[in-house]
Amino acid sequence: MRPDLFEAPDYYNLDELLSEEHKLVRDAARQWVKRDITPIIEEFAQKAEFPKQIIGGLAEIGAFGPYIPVEYGGAGLDQISYGLIMQEIERGDSGVRSTASVQSSLVMYPIFAYGTEDQRKKYLPKLATGEYMGCFGLTEPDHGSNPSGMVTNFKDKGDHFLLNGAKLWISNSPFADIAVVWAKNEEGRIHGLIVERGMEGFSTPETHNKWSLRASATGELIFDNVKVPKENLLPGKNGLGAPLGCLDSARYGIAWGAIGAAMDCYDTALRYAKERIQFGKPIAATQLQQKKLAEMITEITKAQLLAFRLGQLKNEGRATTAQISMAKRNNVEMAIKIAREARQVLGGMGITGEYSIMRHMMNLESVITYEGTHDIHLLITGADITGHNAFK
Ligand SMILES: Cc1cc2nc3c(=O)[nH]c(=O)nc-3n(C[C@H](O)[C@H](O)[C@H](O)COP(=O)(O)OP(=O)(O)OC[C@H]3O[C@@H](n4cnc5c(N)ncnc54)[C@H](O)[C@@H]3O)c2cc1C
C-alpha cells in the first residue's frame, strides 16, 4: 500500500467547535492509525486475519471504553471524544473500528450499565487494557432484524443456569475471552449473561469467506448445555431494551466512524484527481470529476454536522434511539456512496490494494447491514414520525 498522506477535510471549520481535549484525543488516534494501522491493514485484510498486535495500541488511544469512568479502567471521556476516536479508527479500517466498538459499547457498556459492582471490578479494567477481549451475541441464524424471536435460552438449575442455543455473525467471537450473550429465561424474558471461554459446551467457530470486514474476525457462538454461574447474569436490566441500549451506543459510534472511511476515500480521490493527467490536463480540472468531489465534500460536511450535534445531545443524555438511527443510516449511506464514486475517480487503480478505497467500500457493505440494517433504521424513523410501526 502507498504511503499514508491523509489530510482530514474540515470544510466548515468544525475544529473550532472542539475542545482542546477533543483535539488531543483525536490527533493521538489519527497518528496511531497512520503509524500502526495503515502500514499493515492491507496485508491483514488480504489474508483475512485480525491483526492481534494492535490490541495494545487500541487500548492506549482510549478506544476500549472511552466513556467508561476512569475508576473502572475506562478513559472517562465524553461522547464527542468517543465519536472522534471511532472516526479516526475507521479512517484506517471499519474492521478495526468494529473490534473497538464491540469491546466498548457492546461488552463494557452492558457490564457497566447493567452489571453488579463485582462484575464491573472483575471485567472492566481487563477489557480496558485489552487483556480480555469481548464479543456480543444477539443475532441468531433465524433471527437477525427481529432479535425478539431469539431461541437461545437458559434454565434455572438451582446453583447455576444451563444455556443452550447458537448465535451467528458475532464480531470478535473467534478470539474473545468473554461473550455478553442475550438469551431467554423460562418465562421468555431476555437477559444478558457473561459467558467465559473455557466453559464446557461453549465453542466459537470462525466464519470464513467474507468479502467484507476481512481484517475483523467474525464467528458463531454455540452453547451446548453450558453451565453458567448465577453471578454471571447481568441483573440491572432485562427485556429487549437491554441489548438495544447497547446498540444505541454502538450505532452512535458508527455514525462517526463512517465519516472516517468517507474522509479517507475523498482525500485519496482528491489527491489522485489532481495528479492524474489525461487529455493533457489533471482529471481534477474536468467538470465530471469536480462534480463527484464537490458532492463528496458536501455530504461529508453534512454528516460531520449531524454527528457533532448528536454528540452534544448524547453528552446531555438527550439523544433518542430514533435520532441515533437517522445518523447511523445517513452517514453509512453517505460513506458507501462516496467510496463507490471515489473508486471510479481512480479508474483501474481504484480496484487495487495500493489504495484503501475498495477495502473501505467492501467493509461498508457490512456496516450498512450490521447494528440494524439500512431498511430497519428507515423504519425506526418512520415509526418515530408517524406513530405507526411498520416492522410487523
Ligand atoms: C460482519 C458482520 C458482523 C456482525 N457482528 C455482529 C455482532 O457482533 N453481534 C451480533 O449480535 N450481530 C452481529 N452481526 C449481525 C447483524 O446485526 C445482522 O446481520 C443484521 O441485524 C441483519 O440481520 P440478518 O443478517 O439476519 O438479515 P435479515 O434480518 O434476515 O434481513 C434481510 C433483509 O430483509 C430486510 N428486512 C428485515 N425485516 C424487515 C422488515 N420488517 N421490513 C422490511 N425489510 C426487512 C433487511 O433490511 C435486510 O435487507 C454482524 C453482521 C455482519 C455482517
Coordinates of C-alpha atoms and ligand atoms in Angstrom, one line a residue:
M1 CA 0.0 0.0 0.0
R2 CA 1.1 3.6 -0.7
P3 CA 2.4 5.9 2.0
D4 CA -0.4 7.4 4.1
L5 CA -0.7 11.1 3.1
F6 CA -4.1 11.6 4.7
E7 CA -5.3 15.1 5.4
A8 CA -8.6 15.4 7.1
P9 CA -11.2 17.6 5.4
D10 CA -12.8 20.3 7.6
Y11 CA -14.8 22.4 5.2
Y12 CA -17.0 24.2 7.8
N13 CA -14.2 24.7 10.4
L14 CA -15.6 22.2 12.8
D15 CA -12.4 22.0 14.6
E16 CA -13.3 25.4 16.2
L17 CA -16.2 23.6 17.9
L18 CA -13.9 21.0 19.5
S19 CA -12.3 21.4 22.9
E20 CA -8.6 21.0 23.4
E21 CA -9.2 17.6 24.9
H22 CA -11.3 16.5 21.8
K23 CA -8.4 17.6 19.5
L24 CA -5.7 15.9 21.7
V25 CA -7.7 12.6 21.7
R26 CA -8.5 12.8 18.0
D27 CA -4.9 13.6 17.0
A28 CA -3.5 10.8 19.1
A29 CA -5.8 8.3 17.4
R30 CA -5.0 9.8 14.0
Q31 CA -1.3 9.5 14.5
W32 CA -1.7 5.9 15.8
V33 CA -3.7 4.9 12.7
K34 CA -1.1 6.4 10.4
R35 CA 1.7 4.6 12.2
D36 CA 0.2 1.3 13.3
I37 CA -2.8 0.6 11.0
T38 CA -2.1 1.9 7.5
P39 CA 1.2 0.1 7.0
I40 CA -0.3 -3.4 7.9
I41 CA -4.0 -3.3 7.2
E42 CA -4.0 -4.2 3.5
E43 CA -1.9 -7.3 4.2
F44 CA -4.2 -8.4 7.0
A45 CA -7.4 -7.7 5.0
Q46 CA -6.0 -9.7 2.1
K47 CA -5.2 -12.7 4.3
A48 CA -8.5 -12.3 6.2
E49 CA -6.9 -12.1 9.6
F50 CA -7.4 -9.8 12.6
P51 CA -4.1 -8.1 13.5
K52 CA -3.9 -9.0 17.1
Q53 CA -0.8 -6.9 17.7
I54 CA -2.9 -3.7 17.5
I55 CA -4.9 -4.6 20.7
G56 CA -2.4 -2.8 23.0
G57 CA -2.4 0.3 20.7
L58 CA -6.2 0.4 20.7
A59 CA -6.2 0.4 24.5
E60 CA -3.6 3.1 24.6
I61 CA -5.5 5.6 22.5
G62 CA -8.6 5.0 24.7
A63 CA -10.6 3.0 22.2
F64 CA -11.7 0.4 24.8
G65 CA -14.3 2.1 26.9
P66 CA -13.7 5.8 26.0
Y67 CA -16.6 7.0 28.1
I68 CA -16.4 4.4 30.9
P69 CA -15.3 6.0 34.1
V70 CA -11.6 6.0 35.0
E71 CA -12.2 4.1 38.2
Y72 CA -13.1 1.0 36.1
G73 CA -10.1 1.5 33.7
G74 CA -12.0 3.5 31.0
A75 CA -10.8 6.8 29.6
G76 CA -13.6 8.8 31.2
L77 CA -14.1 10.9 28.1
D78 CA -17.2 12.5 26.7
Q79 CA -19.3 11.2 23.8
I80 CA -17.7 13.6 21.2
S81 CA -14.3 12.2 22.1
Y82 CA -15.7 8.7 21.7
G83 CA -17.0 9.6 18.3
L84 CA -13.8 11.2 17.2
I85 CA -11.8 8.1 18.2
M86 CA -14.2 5.9 16.2
Q87 CA -13.9 8.3 13.2
E88 CA -10.1 8.0 13.2
I89 CA -10.0 4.3 13.6
E90 CA -12.5 3.7 10.8
R91 CA -10.4 6.1 8.6
G92 CA -7.9 3.2 8.9
D93 CA -10.4 0.3 8.6
S94 CA -14.0 -0.4 9.5
G95 CA -13.0 -3.9 10.8
V96 CA -10.6 -2.4 13.3
R97 CA -13.3 0.1 14.4
S98 CA -15.7 -2.8 14.7
T99 CA -13.4 -4.5 17.2
A100 CA -13.2 -1.3 19.3
S101 CA -17.0 -0.7 19.0
V102 CA -17.9 -4.2 20.2
Q103 CA -15.4 -4.0 23.1
S104 CA -16.6 -0.6 24.2
S105 CA -20.3 -0.4 23.5
L106 CA -21.4 -4.0 23.4
V107 CA -19.3 -5.6 26.1
M108 CA -18.0 -2.9 28.5
Y109 CA -21.2 -0.8 28.3
P110 CA -23.6 -3.5 29.4
I111 CA -21.3 -4.7 32.2
F112 CA -21.0 -1.1 33.4
A113 CA -24.7 -0.2 32.9
Y114 CA -26.4 -3.5 33.9
G115 CA -23.7 -5.3 35.8
T116 CA -23.1 -5.7 39.6
E117 CA -20.2 -3.9 41.2
D118 CA -18.3 -7.2 41.4
Q119 CA -18.8 -7.8 37.7
R120 CA -17.6 -4.2 36.9
K121 CA -14.5 -4.7 39.0
K122 CA -13.8 -8.2 37.7
Y123 CA -14.1 -7.4 34.0
L124 CA -13.9 -3.7 33.1
P125 CA -10.3 -3.0 33.9
K126 CA -9.1 -6.0 32.0
L127 CA -11.3 -5.1 29.0
A128 CA -10.0 -1.6 29.0
T129 CA -6.4 -2.8 28.6
G130 CA -7.2 -5.4 26.1
E131 CA -6.1 -8.2 28.5
Y132 CA -9.6 -9.5 28.0
M133 CA -11.3 -9.2 24.6
G134 CA -15.1 -9.5 24.4
C135 CA -17.9 -10.2 22.0
F136 CA -21.7 -9.6 21.9
G137 CA -24.1 -12.3 21.0
L138 CA -27.6 -11.1 19.9
T139 CA -28.1 -12.3 16.3
E140 CA -29.1 -15.9 15.6
P141 CA -29.3 -17.9 12.4
D142 CA -33.1 -17.4 12.2
H143 CA -33.3 -14.1 14.0
G144 CA -31.4 -11.1 12.7
S145 CA -33.5 -7.9 12.3
N146 CA -36.0 -9.4 14.7
P147 CA -33.9 -10.4 17.7
S148 CA -37.0 -10.6 20.0
G149 CA -37.7 -14.0 18.3
M150 CA -34.5 -15.5 19.6
V151 CA -34.5 -19.1 20.7
T152 CA -31.2 -19.2 22.7
N153 CA -32.4 -19.9 26.3
F154 CA -31.3 -20.7 29.8
K155 CA -32.9 -22.7 32.6
D156 CA -32.5 -22.2 36.3
K157 CA -30.8 -25.4 37.7
G158 CA -30.5 -24.2 41.3
D159 CA -26.9 -23.4 41.7
H160 CA -26.3 -22.4 38.0
F161 CA -28.0 -21.6 34.7
L162 CA -28.0 -24.1 31.8
L163 CA -27.5 -22.2 28.5
N164 CA -28.5 -23.7 25.1
G165 CA -28.6 -22.1 21.6
A166 CA -26.5 -20.5 18.9
K167 CA -25.5 -17.1 17.8
L168 CA -24.3 -16.1 14.3
W169 CA -22.3 -13.2 12.8
I170 CA -20.5 -12.4 16.0
S171 CA -17.6 -9.9 15.7
N172 CA -14.5 -10.9 17.7
S173 CA -16.0 -14.3 18.7
P174 CA -13.1 -16.5 17.4
F175 CA -10.7 -14.9 19.9
A176 CA -12.9 -13.4 22.6
D177 CA -12.2 -14.2 26.2
I178 CA -15.8 -13.4 27.2
A179 CA -19.1 -13.1 25.5
V180 CA -22.1 -11.0 26.6
V181 CA -24.9 -13.3 25.4
W182 CA -28.6 -12.4 25.2
A183 CA -30.9 -15.3 26.0
K184 CA -34.4 -16.0 27.2
N185 CA -35.3 -17.4 30.6
E186 CA -38.0 -19.9 31.3
E187 CA -40.6 -17.1 31.2
G188 CA -39.4 -15.9 27.8
R189 CA -37.7 -12.8 29.2
I190 CA -34.4 -11.7 27.6
H191 CA -31.4 -11.4 29.9
G192 CA -27.7 -10.8 29.4
L193 CA -25.2 -13.4 30.6
I194 CA -21.4 -13.3 30.7
V195 CA -20.1 -16.5 29.2
E196 CA -16.3 -17.2 29.5
R197 CA -14.1 -19.0 27.1
G198 CA -13.3 -22.4 28.5
M199 CA -16.8 -23.1 29.9
E200 CA -17.7 -26.7 28.9
G201 CA -20.0 -26.8 25.9
F202 CA -19.1 -23.3 24.7
S203 CA -17.5 -23.1 21.2
T204 CA -16.8 -20.2 18.8
P205 CA -16.2 -21.4 15.2
E206 CA -14.9 -18.8 12.8
T207 CA -17.0 -17.7 9.7
H208 CA -14.8 -17.7 6.6
N209 CA -15.1 -16.5 3.0
K210 CA -16.2 -12.9 3.8
W211 CA -15.6 -10.2 1.1
S212 CA -16.1 -7.5 3.7
L213 CA -14.5 -6.7 7.1
R214 CA -11.8 -9.1 6.3
A215 CA -9.5 -7.8 9.0
S216 CA -12.1 -8.4 11.6
A217 CA -12.8 -11.9 12.9
T218 CA -16.4 -13.0 12.8
G219 CA -17.8 -16.2 14.0
E220 CA -20.5 -18.2 15.8
L221 CA -21.3 -18.8 19.5
I222 CA -22.5 -22.3 20.2
F223 CA -23.9 -23.2 23.6
D224 CA -24.5 -26.9 24.3
N225 CA -25.7 -27.3 27.8
V226 CA -23.2 -24.6 29.1
K227 CA -23.3 -24.3 32.9
V228 CA -23.2 -20.5 33.6
P229 CA -22.6 -19.4 37.2
K230 CA -25.5 -17.4 38.5
E231 CA -23.3 -14.5 39.4
N232 CA -22.7 -14.1 35.6
L233 CA -26.2 -12.8 35.0
L234 CA -26.4 -9.0 34.3
P235 CA -29.1 -8.0 36.8
G236 CA -29.6 -4.3 36.0
K237 CA -31.8 -4.5 33.0
N238 CA -33.8 -7.2 31.1
G239 CA -36.1 -7.4 28.1
L240 CA -35.2 -6.4 24.5
G241 CA -34.4 -2.8 25.7
A242 CA -31.3 -4.1 27.4
P243 CA -29.4 -5.2 24.2
L244 CA -31.0 -2.3 22.3
G245 CA -29.5 0.1 24.8
C246 CA -26.0 -1.2 23.9
L247 CA -26.8 -0.9 20.2
D248 CA -27.7 2.8 20.7
S249 CA -24.2 3.3 21.9
A250 CA -22.5 1.3 19.1
R251 CA -24.6 2.9 16.4
Y252 CA -23.7 6.3 17.6
G253 CA -20.0 5.4 17.2
I254 CA -20.7 4.0 13.7
A255 CA -22.3 7.4 12.7
W256 CA -18.9 8.9 13.5
G257 CA -16.8 6.0 12.2
A258 CA -18.4 6.1 8.7
I259 CA -17.2 9.7 8.4
G260 CA -13.7 8.5 8.8
A261 CA -14.0 5.9 6.0
A262 CA -15.6 8.6 3.8
M263 CA -12.9 11.2 4.5
D264 CA -10.2 8.7 3.6
C265 CA -11.9 7.9 0.3
Y266 CA -12.5 11.6 -0.5
D267 CA -8.9 12.6 0.4
T268 CA -7.5 9.8 -1.7
A269 CA -9.7 10.7 -4.7
L270 CA -8.9 14.4 -4.5
R271 CA -5.2 13.8 -4.4
Y272 CA -5.3 11.3 -7.2
A273 CA -7.5 13.6 -9.4
K274 CA -5.1 16.5 -9.0
E275 CA -2.1 14.3 -10.0
R276 CA -3.6 12.1 -12.7
I277 CA -3.2 13.6 -16.2
Q278 CA -5.4 12.6 -19.1
F279 CA -6.0 14.5 -22.3
G280 CA -3.2 16.9 -21.3
K281 CA -4.7 18.1 -18.0
P282 CA -5.4 16.8 -14.5
I283 CA -8.7 14.9 -14.3
A284 CA -9.5 17.3 -11.4
A285 CA -9.9 20.0 -14.0
T286 CA -12.8 18.2 -15.6
Q287 CA -16.3 19.1 -14.7
L288 CA -17.4 15.5 -14.2
Q289 CA -14.7 14.7 -11.6
Q290 CA -15.3 18.0 -9.9
K291 CA -19.0 17.1 -9.6
K292 CA -18.0 13.9 -7.8
L293 CA -15.5 15.6 -5.5
A294 CA -17.8 18.6 -4.7
E295 CA -20.7 16.3 -3.8
M296 CA -18.4 14.2 -1.6
I297 CA -17.2 17.1 0.5
T298 CA -20.7 18.5 0.8
E299 CA -22.0 15.1 2.1
I300 CA -19.1 14.7 4.4
T301 CA -19.7 18.1 5.9
K302 CA -23.4 17.4 6.4
A303 CA -22.5 14.1 8.1
Q304 CA -20.0 15.8 10.3
L305 CA -22.6 18.3 11.5
L306 CA -25.1 15.6 12.1
A307 CA -22.6 13.6 14.2
F308 CA -21.4 16.6 16.2
R309 CA -24.9 17.7 17.1
L310 CA -25.8 14.1 18.0
G311 CA -22.7 14.1 20.2
Q312 CA -23.9 17.2 22.1
L313 CA -27.3 15.6 22.6
K314 CA -25.7 12.4 23.8
N315 CA -23.5 14.3 26.3
E316 CA -26.7 15.8 27.7
G317 CA -28.3 12.4 27.9
R318 CA -31.0 13.6 25.4
A319 CA -30.2 11.6 22.2
T320 CA -33.0 9.4 21.3
T321 CA -32.8 5.9 19.6
A322 CA -34.5 7.3 16.5
Q323 CA -32.0 10.2 16.3
I324 CA -29.2 7.7 16.5
S325 CA -30.8 5.6 13.8
M326 CA -31.0 8.5 11.5
A327 CA -27.4 9.4 11.9
K328 CA -26.2 5.8 11.5
R329 CA -28.3 5.3 8.4
N330 CA -27.4 8.6 6.8
N331 CA -23.7 8.5 7.5
V332 CA -23.1 5.0 6.4
E333 CA -25.0 5.5 3.2
M334 CA -23.0 8.7 2.6
A335 CA -19.8 6.8 3.1
I336 CA -20.7 3.9 0.9
K337 CA -21.7 6.2 -1.9
I338 CA -18.5 8.2 -1.6
A339 CA -16.4 5.0 -1.6
R340 CA -18.1 3.9 -4.9
E341 CA -17.6 7.3 -6.5
A342 CA -14.1 7.7 -5.3
R343 CA -13.2 4.3 -6.7
Q344 CA -14.3 5.5 -10.1
V345 CA -12.2 8.6 -9.8
L346 CA -9.1 6.3 -9.5
G347 CA -10.1 4.4 -12.6
G348 CA -8.4 1.0 -12.7
M349 CA -6.1 1.9 -9.9
G350 CA -9.2 2.1 -7.7
I351 CA -9.7 -1.6 -7.6
T352 CA -6.2 -2.4 -6.3
G353 CA -4.9 -2.7 -2.7
E354 CA -2.5 0.1 -3.5
Y355 CA -5.2 2.4 -2.3
S356 CA -7.7 2.0 0.6
I357 CA -10.9 2.8 -1.3
M358 CA -12.0 -0.7 -2.4
R359 CA -11.4 -2.1 1.0
H360 CA -13.5 0.7 2.6
M361 CA -16.2 0.1 0.0
M362 CA -16.4 -3.6 0.8
N363 CA -16.2 -3.0 4.5
L364 CA -19.1 -0.6 4.4
E365 CA -21.3 -3.3 2.9
S366 CA -21.2 -4.9 6.3
V367 CA -21.5 -1.6 8.2
I368 CA -24.7 -0.8 6.3
T369 CA -26.2 -4.1 7.4
Y370 CA -25.0 -4.7 10.9
E371 CA -26.2 -2.9 14.0
G372 CA -29.6 -2.6 12.3
T373 CA -29.9 -2.7 8.5
H374 CA -30.4 0.3 6.3
D375 CA -34.1 -0.6 5.9
I376 CA -34.6 -1.1 9.6
H377 CA -33.2 2.3 10.5
L378 CA -35.6 3.8 8.0
L379 CA -38.5 2.0 9.6
I380 CA -37.4 3.3 13.0
T381 CA -37.5 6.9 11.7
G382 CA -40.8 6.1 10.0
A383 CA -42.3 4.8 13.2
D384 CA -41.0 7.7 15.2
I385 CA -42.5 10.4 13.0
T386 CA -45.8 8.7 12.1
G387 CA -46.5 6.7 15.3
H388 CA -47.1 3.6 13.2
N389 CA -44.7 0.7 13.5
A390 CA -44.3 -0.9 10.0
F391 CA -42.0 -3.7 11.2
K392 CA -44.8 -6.2 11.6
Ligands
LIG1 C1 -19.6 -8.7 9.5 C2 -20.8 -8.7 10.5 C3 -20.6 -8.6 11.8 C4 -21.6 -8.7 12.7 N1 -21.4 -8.6 14.1 C5 -22.4 -8.8 15.0 C6 -22.1 -9.0 16.4 O1 -21.0 -8.7 16.8 N2 -23.1 -9.3 17.2 C7 -24.4 -9.6 16.8 O2 -25.3 -9.9 17.6 N3 -24.7 -9.5 15.4 C8 -23.7 -9.1 14.5 N4 -24.0 -9.0 13.2 C9 -25.3 -9.4 12.7 C10 -26.1 -8.2 12.1 O3 -26.5 -7.3 13.1 C11 -27.3 -8.7 11.3 O4 -26.7 -9.3 10.1 C12 -28.3 -7.7 11.0 O5 -29.0 -7.3 12.1 C13 -29.3 -8.2 9.9 O6 -29.8 -9.5 10.2 P1 -29.8 -10.6 9.1 O7 -28.4 -10.7 8.5 O8 -30.3 -11.9 9.7 O9 -30.8 -10.1 8.0 P2 -32.4 -10.2 8.0 O10 -32.9 -9.7 9.2 O11 -32.7 -11.6 7.5 O12 -32.7 -9.1 6.8 C14 -32.6 -9.5 5.4 C15 -33.2 -8.3 4.6 O13 -34.6 -8.1 5.0 C16 -34.8 -6.8 5.4 N5 -35.9 -6.8 6.4 C17 -35.9 -7.5 7.6 N6 -37.0 -7.2 8.3 C18 -37.7 -6.3 7.5 C19 -39.0 -5.6 7.7 N7 -39.7 -5.8 8.8 N8 -39.4 -4.8 6.7 C20 -38.6 -4.6 5.6 N9 -37.4 -5.2 5.4 C21 -37.0 -6.0 6.3 C22 -33.5 -6.3 6.0 O14 -33.4 -4.9 5.9 C23 -32.5 -7.0 5.0 O15 -32.3 -6.2 3.8 C24 -22.9 -8.9 12.3 C25 -23.2 -9.0 10.9 C26 -22.1 -8.9 10.0 C27 -22.4 -9.0 8.5

